[in-house]
CSV table of C-alpha atoms in Angstrom, one decimal:
chain,number,residue,atom,x,y,z
A,1,MET,CA,-4.1,8.5,-10.7
A,2,SER,CA,-3.1,11.3,-8.5
A,3,PRO,CA,-5.0,12.1,-5.5
A,4,GLU,CA,-7.1,14.7,-5.0
A,5,ILE,CA,-5.8,17.3,-2.9
A,6,THR,CA,-7.6,20.1,-1.6
A,7,ALA,CA,-7.2,23.9,-1.1
A,8,LYS,CA,-7.9,23.8,2.3
A,9,GLU,CA,-6.0,20.8,2.3
A,10,VAL,CA,-3.0,22.2,1.6
A,11,LYS,CA,-4.1,26.0,3.6
A,12,ALA,CA,-4.1,23.4,6.7
A,13,LEU,CA,-0.5,22.1,6.2
A,14,ARG,CA,0.5,25.8,5.1
A,15,ASP,CA,0.1,26.8,8.6
A,16,ARG,CA,1.5,23.9,10.4
A,17,THR,CA,4.6,24.2,8.7
A,18,GLY,CA,5.4,27.5,6.9
A,19,ALA,CA,5.9,25.9,3.5
A,20,GLY,CA,5.0,27.4,0.1
A,21,VAL,CA,1.6,26.1,-1.6
A,22,LEU,CA,3.9,23.8,-3.9
A,23,ALA,CA,5.7,22.4,-0.7
A,24,CYS,CA,2.5,21.5,1.0
A,25,ARG,CA,1.0,19.8,-2.2
A,26,GLU,CA,4.3,17.9,-3.2
A,27,ALA,CA,4.3,16.5,0.4
A,28,LEU,CA,0.5,15.0,0.8
A,29,THR,CA,0.8,13.8,-3.1
A,30,GLU,CA,3.9,11.7,-2.5
A,31,SER,CA,5.2,9.9,1.0
A,32,SER,CA,8.0,7.3,1.3
A,33,GLY,CA,7.0,3.2,2.2
A,34,ASP,CA,10.2,2.6,3.8
A,35,VAL,CA,10.5,-2.0,5.0
A,36,GLY,CA,12.5,-3.9,6.2
A,37,ILE,CA,15.2,-5.6,8.8
A,38,PHE,CA,17.6,-4.0,11.0
A,39,THR,CA,20.9,-5.8,12.6
A,40,ALA,CA,23.3,-3.9,15.0
A,41,ASP,CA,25.4,-6.1,16.5
A,42,GLY,CA,25.3,-4.8,20.5
A,43,ALA,CA,28.3,-2.4,20.2
A,44,GLY,CA,27.4,0.2,18.5
A,45,ASN,CA,28.2,-1.3,15.6
A,46,VAL,CA,24.8,-2.1,12.7
A,47,THR,CA,23.3,-2.6,9.2
A,48,GLU,CA,20.5,-2.8,7.4
A,49,VAL,CA,18.7,-4.5,4.2
A,50,HIS,CA,15.7,-2.5,3.1
A,51,ASP,CA,13.0,-2.3,0.6
A,52,GLN,CA,11.9,1.7,-0.3
A,53,ASN,CA,9.0,3.1,-3.0
A,54,ASN,CA,9.5,6.7,-2.9
A,55,GLY,CA,7.5,8.7,-3.9
A,56,GLY,CA,6.8,5.7,-6.6
A,57,VAL,CA,11.4,5.6,-6.8
A,58,VAL,CA,11.9,1.8,-5.5
A,59,ALA,CA,14.7,1.2,-4.0
A,60,LEU,CA,14.6,-3.1,-3.9
A,61,ASN,CA,16.4,-5.4,-1.2
A,62,ALA,CA,19.1,-1.8,-0.7
A,63,SER,CA,22.2,-3.0,1.5
A,64,ILE,CA,23.3,-0.2,3.8
A,65,THR,CA,26.7,-0.9,6.0
A,66,GLY,CA,28.5,0.8,7.8
A,67,MET,CA,26.3,2.0,10.3
A,68,THR,CA,26.9,3.6,13.5
A,69,TYR,CA,24.6,3.8,17.0
A,70,ALA,CA,25.0,5.4,19.7
A,71,THR,CA,21.9,4.8,22.8
A,72,ALA,CA,21.2,7.5,25.7
A,73,THR,CA,20.3,6.5,29.3
A,74,ASN,CA,16.5,7.7,28.0
A,75,GLY,CA,16.5,5.3,26.0
A,76,ARG,CA,17.1,7.5,22.5
A,77,MET,CA,19.0,5.8,19.8
A,78,VAL,CA,20.5,7.9,16.9
A,79,LEU,CA,21.8,6.3,13.6
A,80,THR,CA,24.4,8.2,11.7
A,81,GLY,CA,26.2,7.5,8.9
A,82,GLY,CA,23.2,6.1,7.0
A,83,SER,CA,19.7,6.7,7.0
A,84,GLY,CA,19.8,9.2,9.9
A,85,PHE,CA,16.9,7.4,12.0
A,86,ILE,CA,15.9,8.1,15.4
A,87,ILE,CA,14.7,5.0,18.1
A,88,TYR,CA,13.0,5.8,21.2
A,89,LEU,CA,13.3,2.4,22.8
A,90,ILE,CA,10.3,1.2,25.0
A,91,ASP,CA,11.6,-2.0,25.3
A,92,ALA,CA,14.6,-4.1,24.4
A,93,ASN,CA,15.0,-4.4,20.8
A,94,LYS,CA,11.3,-2.6,19.9
A,95,GLY,CA,10.3,1.4,19.5
A,96,PHE,CA,8.9,3.9,18.3
A,97,LEU,CA,11.4,5.2,15.3
A,98,PHE,CA,11.6,8.4,13.7
A,99,ASP,CA,13.1,9.7,9.5
A,100,PRO,CA,13.8,12.9,10.4
A,101,GLY,CA,15.0,14.0,6.9
A,102,GLY,CA,13.5,15.5,3.6
A,103,THR,CA,9.7,13.0,4.1
A,104,VAL,CA,8.9,12.7,7.6
A,105,GLY,CA,9.0,9.1,8.1
A,106,LEU,CA,6.9,7.5,11.1
A,107,GLY,CA,7.7,4.0,12.4
A,108,PHE,CA,8.2,0.8,14.8
A,109,VAL,CA,11.6,-1.4,15.1
A,110,GLU,CA,9.9,-4.7,16.7
A,111,ALA,CA,12.9,-8.0,17.9
A,112,GLN,CA,12.6,-10.7,14.8
A,113,ALA,CA,11.8,-13.7,15.8
A,114,THR,CA,13.9,-16.5,16.0
A,115,ALA,CA,14.1,-18.8,12.4
A,116,GLN,CA,13.9,-22.6,12.1
A,117,SER,CA,17.0,-24.5,11.4
A,118,GLY,CA,17.8,-22.4,7.7
A,119,GLY,CA,16.3,-19.6,7.6
A,120,PHE,CA,12.8,-19.2,6.8
A,121,THR,CA,10.7,-20.5,4.2
A,122,ASN,CA,8.0,-19.9,2.6
A,123,ALA,CA,6.0,-22.5,5.4
A,124,THR,CA,6.4,-20.3,7.5
A,125,LEU,CA,3.7,-17.6,6.9
A,126,SER,CA,0.6,-20.4,6.8
A,127,GLY,CA,-3.0,-19.4,7.5
A,128,ALA,CA,-4.8,-16.2,8.0
A,129,TYR,CA,-3.2,-12.9,9.0
A,130,ALA,CA,-5.6,-9.9,9.5
A,131,ALA,CA,-4.7,-7.6,7.4
A,132,GLY,CA,-4.0,-3.4,7.5
A,133,THR,CA,-2.5,-0.2,6.6
A,134,VAL,CA,-0.4,1.5,8.8
A,135,ALA,CA,-1.1,5.7,9.5
A,136,SER,CA,1.5,8.0,7.1
A,137,THR,CA,2.0,11.0,7.2
A,138,ALA,CA,0.1,11.8,3.4
A,139,GLY,CA,-3.3,12.4,3.8
A,140,ALA,CA,-4.0,11.2,1.1
A,141,ILE,CA,-2.8,7.5,1.6
A,142,VAL,CA,-4.5,4.7,0.5
A,143,ASN,CA,-7.2,3.1,4.4
A,144,GLU,CA,-7.3,-1.1,3.2
A,145,SER,CA,-8.2,-3.4,5.8
A,146,GLY,CA,-8.9,-6.9,5.7
A,147,LEU,CA,-7.5,-10.7,5.5
A,148,ALA,CA,-4.8,-11.8,3.8
A,149,SER,CA,-4.5,-16.0,3.6
A,150,LEU,CA,-0.8,-18.1,2.6
A,151,ASP,CA,-1.3,-21.5,2.0
A,152,GLY,CA,2.5,-22.7,3.1
A,153,ILE,CA,3.7,-23.1,-0.1
A,154,SER,CA,3.4,-20.5,-2.5
A,155,GLN,CA,-0.3,-18.7,-3.4
A,156,PHE,CA,-1.1,-15.3,-1.5
A,157,GLN,CA,-4.8,-14.3,-1.1
A,158,THR,CA,-6.2,-10.3,-0.1
A,159,ASN,CA,-9.7,-9.9,0.6
A,160,GLU,CA,-10.0,-5.8,1.3
A,161,ASP,CA,-12.0,-3.2,1.6
A,162,VAL,CA,-10.3,-0.2,0.9
A,163,SER,CA,-11.5,3.6,1.3
A,164,THR,CA,-9.9,6.1,-1.5
A,165,THR,CA,-9.7,9.7,-2.2
A,166,THR,CA,-12.4,9.2,-4.3
A,167,GLY,CA,-14.3,6.9,-2.1
A,168,LEU,CA,-15.2,3.1,-1.8
A,169,ILE,CA,-13.8,0.3,-3.2
A,170,VAL,CA,-15.4,-3.2,-1.0
A,171,ASN,CA,-13.9,-6.8,-0.8
A,172,GLU,CA,-10.9,-5.8,-3.3
A,173,LEU,CA,-9.7,-10.1,-4.3
A,174,THR,CA,-5.6,-9.9,-5.4
A,175,SER,CA,-3.7,-13.2,-5.1
A,176,GLY,CA,-0.1,-13.6,-6.8
A,177,SER,CA,2.1,-15.7,-5.7
A,178,TYR,CA,5.0,-15.7,-3.1
A,179,THR,CA,8.6,-16.8,-1.8
A,180,ILE,CA,10.7,-15.8,1.9
A,181,GLY,CA,13.9,-15.7,1.5
A,182,THR,CA,16.3,-17.2,4.6
A,183,ASN,CA,16.0,-13.4,6.4
A,184,GLY,CA,13.0,-13.5,5.9
A,185,ARG,CA,12.3,-10.4,3.4
A,186,GLY,CA,8.9,-12.1,1.0
A,187,GLN,CA,8.1,-11.4,-2.2
A,188,VAL,CA,4.8,-11.6,-3.2
A,189,THR,CA,4.8,-11.6,-7.6
A,190,SER,CA,2.3,-12.0,-10.0
A,191,LEU,CA,-0.5,-10.0,-8.6
A,192,VAL,CA,-3.9,-10.3,-9.9
A,193,ILE,CA,-7.1,-8.4,-9.2
A,194,SER,CA,-9.9,-10.3,-9.4
A,195,LEU,CA,-13.0,-8.3,-8.1
A,196,ALA,CA,-13.2,-5.2,-7.6
A,197,GLY,CA,-16.1,-2.8,-6.5
A,198,PHE,CA,-18.6,0.4,-7.8
A,199,THR,CA,-18.1,2.9,-6.7
A,200,PRO,CA,-21.7,5.4,-6.6
A,201,TRP,CA,-20.9,8.0,-8.9
A,202,MET,CA,-19.7,4.9,-11.8
A,203,ILE,CA,-22.8,3.8,-10.9
A,204,LEU,CA,-24.7,6.6,-12.0
A,205,THR,CA,-23.1,7.6,-14.6
A,206,CYS,CA,-23.9,3.5,-15.9
A,207,LEU,CA,-27.7,4.2,-15.8
A,208,ALA,CA,-27.1,8.2,-17.5
A,209,VAL,CA,-25.3,6.2,-20.7
A,210,TRP,CA,-27.4,3.6,-20.8
A,211,PHE,CA,-30.5,5.6,-20.1
A,212,LEU,CA,-29.7,8.1,-23.2
A,213,ILE,CA,-29.2,4.6,-25.6
A,214,SER,CA,-32.5,3.8,-24.0
A,215,TYR,CA,-34.7,7.2,-25.7
A,216,ARG,CA,-32.5,7.8,-28.8
A,217,GLU,CA,-33.1,4.2,-29.8
A,218,ARG,CA,-36.6,2.4,-29.4
A,219,TRP,CA,-36.6,0.1,-31.7
A,220,ARG,CA,-35.5,-4.0,-29.2
A,221,SER,CA,-33.6,-5.6,-33.0
A,222,ARG,CA,-31.2,-2.8,-32.2
A,223,LEU,CA,-31.2,-2.3,-28.6
A,224,LYS,CA,-29.2,-6.1,-28.2
A,225,PRO,CA,-25.5,-4.3,-29.9
A,226,LYS,CA,-25.8,-1.2,-28.0
A,227,PHE,CA,-26.8,-2.8,-24.6
A,228,ALA,CA,-23.0,-4.9,-25.2
A,229,ALA,CA,-21.7,-1.8,-26.6
A,230,PHE,CA,-23.0,-0.6,-22.1
A,231,CYS,CA,-21.6,-3.8,-20.9
A,232,VAL,CA,-18.7,-3.2,-21.7
A,233,PHE,CA,-18.1,0.8,-20.8
A,234,ALA,CA,-19.3,-0.4,-17.3
A,235,TRP,CA,-16.3,-2.2,-17.1
A,236,VAL,CA,-14.3,-0.1,-18.8
A,237,GLY,CA,-15.2,3.2,-16.6
A,238,ALA,CA,-14.8,1.3,-13.9
A,239,VAL,CA,-11.4,-0.2,-14.6
A,240,PRO,CA,-9.6,2.9,-12.9
A,241,GLU,CA,-11.2,3.7,-10.2
A,242,ALA,CA,-11.2,0.7,-9.3
A,243,CYS,CA,-8.5,-0.5,-10.1
A,244,ARG,CA,-5.9,2.4,-8.6
A,245,PRO,CA,-2.4,2.3,-9.2
A,246,LYS,CA,-1.4,-1.3,-7.5
A,247,PRO,CA,2.0,-2.7,-7.1
A,248,ASN,CA,4.1,-4.1,-9.0
A,249,GLU,CA,4.7,-6.2,-6.0
A,250,ILE,CA,5.0,-6.2,-2.6
A,251,VAL,CA,7.8,-7.4,0.0
A,252,PHE,CA,7.4,-7.6,2.9
A,253,TYR,CA,9.8,-8.3,6.6
A,254,LEU,CA,8.6,-11.9,8.8
A,255,ILE,CA,9.1,-10.1,12.5
A,256,SER,CA,7.8,-13.4,13.0
A,257,PRO,CA,5.8,-16.9,12.0
A,258,THR,CA,2.5,-14.4,13.4
A,259,LYS,CA,3.6,-10.8,12.4
A,260,ALA,CA,5.0,-9.2,8.9
A,261,VAL,CA,5.0,-6.2,8.0
A,262,THR,CA,5.1,-5.2,4.5
A,263,VAL,CA,5.0,-1.9,2.0
A,264,HIS,CA,3.5,-2.6,-1.9
A,265,LEU,CA,6.1,-1.3,-4.8
A,266,SER,CA,5.2,0.7,-7.8
A,267,THR,CA,6.4,3.2,-9.4
A,268,THR,CA,3.3,4.5,-11.1
A,269,ASP,CA,2.0,5.3,-6.9
A,270,PRO,CA,3.6,7.6,-5.3
A,271,ILE,CA,1.7,7.0,-2.1
A,272,PRO,CA,2.7,3.5,-1.0
A,273,ALA,CA,1.0,1.8,1.4
A,274,VAL,CA,2.1,0.0,4.3
A,275,ALA,CA,0.4,-3.1,6.6
A,276,VAL,CA,1.4,-4.9,8.8
A,277,PHE,CA,-0.2,-8.6,8.8
A,278,GLU,CA,-0.9,-9.9,12.0
A,279,GLN,CA,-2.8,-14.1,13.3
């Protein structure tokens, strides 16, 4: 389901950028979520491993080599030969990231903790984590906050409240299986939504349908199958709204055993959510 973009939002973006209507609408309905690992040698050479959802075009575990970087005395770092990111350092191995390309990305870089002997494992992430989406340059992005829980073996679960352009979803429960590679890259697959809330308009619609059915059918014995049909309708009617485009999988990168950054990967979701989990 595509997000609803209002004429007011399009006009506001046109006023700021001078771009055309179609370009502004596209910018508001598509964005790029990109998470990964930079490996710099301290001498101007850097490689990158990342996962990206660029408006529904998914790149998994992609590698970029041959990049170089130069750092000015004021902490401004420019990467060339690949992504073209610009980083402003606020400390050693920590800074704000800017993507001057067509998607106009904003983000952060932070040093990854040293892995235990043998690298990271599923046991590296274990326990409860607060979770929330990172602010995006696309106004229609889904915002989420809640709790994530990992058992240190293979099971992943989130319990979240979600704000979409068409309403709120309360207490959405998503579960799946996770694995973590030795470099700190993790994947959550076999995702299942076991609970999703109703939005107010769904409840009103269901009540209206029930009223019409009751009005037309006054015999109690014949109301039973109608009531069953109503229950099925209520369930089906809730699914498209509550179960918004869901990721085929979630990919995350460990910053430390207490912090990770994630991105939703789905070919049906042009506005992927990037989130941070932290204990």
